[in-house]
């Protein structure tokens, strides 16, 4: 059909898809419900610490976690990696960072994008950030578009 | 390029919420995993696929270990030697193992139950996977002799679908 050499390699478009649906559990479900309401929640462990993101079980003791705690939606970048924007990303800057963000007053770290307007020099461990909320939220981690720096 | 930061509400101190103040929990979410990619057949397997378009099963032999590959890559996976020029096999073969698919699943192209088998084509040392039809699943067994049922001329393609399925060789004895 085409003028390709007779020994050229054939190619074909392929697509593989797994349409998973997962249940989330009571604590994570409330955490996600909080995101839908534009609020950040953590969960208290037996030791009194608050975990964010919320977990059903305390990773230190495997005991069920306790009450949910509404948090101040701000945190500190502890680790980050700079990445180019990929197709499908809706952060408008050309580049952003994936980061581990310690939410104030909690243990653990929330993994999310940080938008510094395409400027990697603004990113440091210790950068203070806050969520940029999506207008129409559904109860998903994507209800937070990304985190962005806040003035100290 | 960046959007201005959304004016955030002043931080509110953490207040212990009463149970009624908690958000109603989300119960589940979809977590689809999808990958779009380009399959590159390579020159060796492309020769096999072009043969299928002509109703020919083209195999290649390793010059070192004599292993015959169908489908054949470009190099022997054991010796790394470049395989021989393609040569044609008759097409009949033997069921080496098989599976009856009874389960429906998303994206399934064929109504279950159907039978998928590893078929060792006569003259080859490797197996290829294909459907076995025109037979009751209960009558399929390892060692069953089978032959390919090819597409109509206009449907032939550089694809495994050029063989519609395998079926038992009429009057064939077991291998």
XYZ file of C-alpha atoms in Angstrom, chain B residues 61-175:
115
model
C 15.740 -21.449 12.189
C 18.664 -20.678 14.480
C 21.908 -21.605 12.658
C 23.534 -22.500 15.989
C 21.001 -24.482 18.026
C 18.625 -25.509 15.207
C 15.620 -24.193 17.122
C 12.767 -23.237 14.752
C 10.784 -20.168 15.759
C 7.193 -19.449 14.719
C 6.549 -16.535 15.025
C 10.251 -15.753 14.633
C 12.074 -12.771 16.049
C 15.230 -11.514 14.350
C 17.666 -13.249 16.678
C 17.673 -16.545 18.582
C 16.679 -15.789 22.176
C 19.102 -18.429 23.448
C 22.121 -18.034 21.131
C 21.604 -14.405 20.028
C 22.513 -15.626 16.520
C 20.700 -14.082 13.577
C 18.000 -16.479 12.406
C 17.831 -17.985 8.923
C 15.822 -16.710 5.982
C 12.086 -17.369 6.477
C 10.722 -20.685 5.211
C 7.145 -21.874 5.016
C 5.492 -24.491 7.240
C 2.401 -26.468 6.201
C 0.298 -25.041 9.058
C -1.079 -28.104 10.832
C -0.094 -28.482 14.445
C -0.762 -29.874 17.893
C -2.500 -28.435 20.964
C 0.193 -28.187 23.660
C -2.045 -26.651 26.324
C -5.366 -24.855 26.384
C -7.860 -22.909 28.451
C -11.648 -22.676 28.239
C -12.676 -19.067 28.857
C -16.022 -19.040 30.673
C -15.781 -15.619 32.284
C -17.094 -12.429 30.718
C -14.851 -9.383 31.152
C -14.871 -5.774 29.902
C -13.633 -5.457 26.356
C -14.160 -9.132 25.568
C -14.371 -9.642 21.799
C -15.841 -13.170 21.786
C -18.853 -14.541 23.614
C -17.807 -17.118 26.210
C -17.366 -19.971 26.463
C -14.502 -20.201 24.016
C -11.242 -22.066 23.906
C -7.752 -20.610 23.607
C -4.813 -22.928 22.996
C -1.048 -22.929 22.613
C -0.478 -24.603 19.276
C 2.850 -26.029 18.168
C 2.796 -25.871 14.393
C 4.435 -28.911 12.789
C 8.112 -28.138 12.167
C 8.304 -25.394 14.798
C 9.844 -25.635 18.269
C 7.767 -22.786 19.674
C 4.045 -22.369 20.176
C 1.583 -19.688 19.117
C -1.675 -18.819 20.799
C -4.992 -19.018 18.986
C -8.631 -20.021 19.228
C -9.748 -23.604 18.713
C -13.308 -23.857 17.392
C -15.592 -26.234 15.505
C -15.271 -28.634 18.429
C -16.922 -29.148 21.804
C -14.600 -27.859 24.567
C -14.940 -31.228 26.295
C -13.415 -32.911 23.230
C -10.265 -30.775 23.198
C -7.186 -32.294 24.782
C -3.424 -31.881 24.789
C -2.124 -33.611 21.694
C -5.169 -32.806 19.542
C -4.098 -32.291 15.914
C -5.403 -29.015 14.483
C -5.306 -27.009 11.262
C -5.769 -23.287 10.564
C -8.983 -21.833 9.152
C -7.965 -18.799 7.118
C -9.910 -15.616 6.434
C -11.577 -14.816 3.164
C -9.193 -13.243 0.658
C -10.476 -9.706 1.213
C -10.016 -9.961 5.001
C -6.390 -11.126 4.926
C -4.099 -8.742 6.792
C -0.655 -8.550 8.381
C -2.330 -9.803 11.542
C -2.898 -12.988 13.511
C -6.569 -12.445 12.634
C -5.765 -13.689 9.124
C -6.180 -17.078 10.786
C -9.765 -17.066 12.051
C -9.151 -20.053 14.313
C -7.794 -23.580 14.442
C -9.978 -26.659 14.238
C -9.358 -30.359 14.648
C -7.880 -32.050 11.565
C -10.651 -34.230 10.122
C -9.814 -37.847 10.960
C -6.548 -36.704 12.515
C -4.913 -38.916 15.083
C -3.309 -37.527 18.211
C 0.326 -36.584 18.174
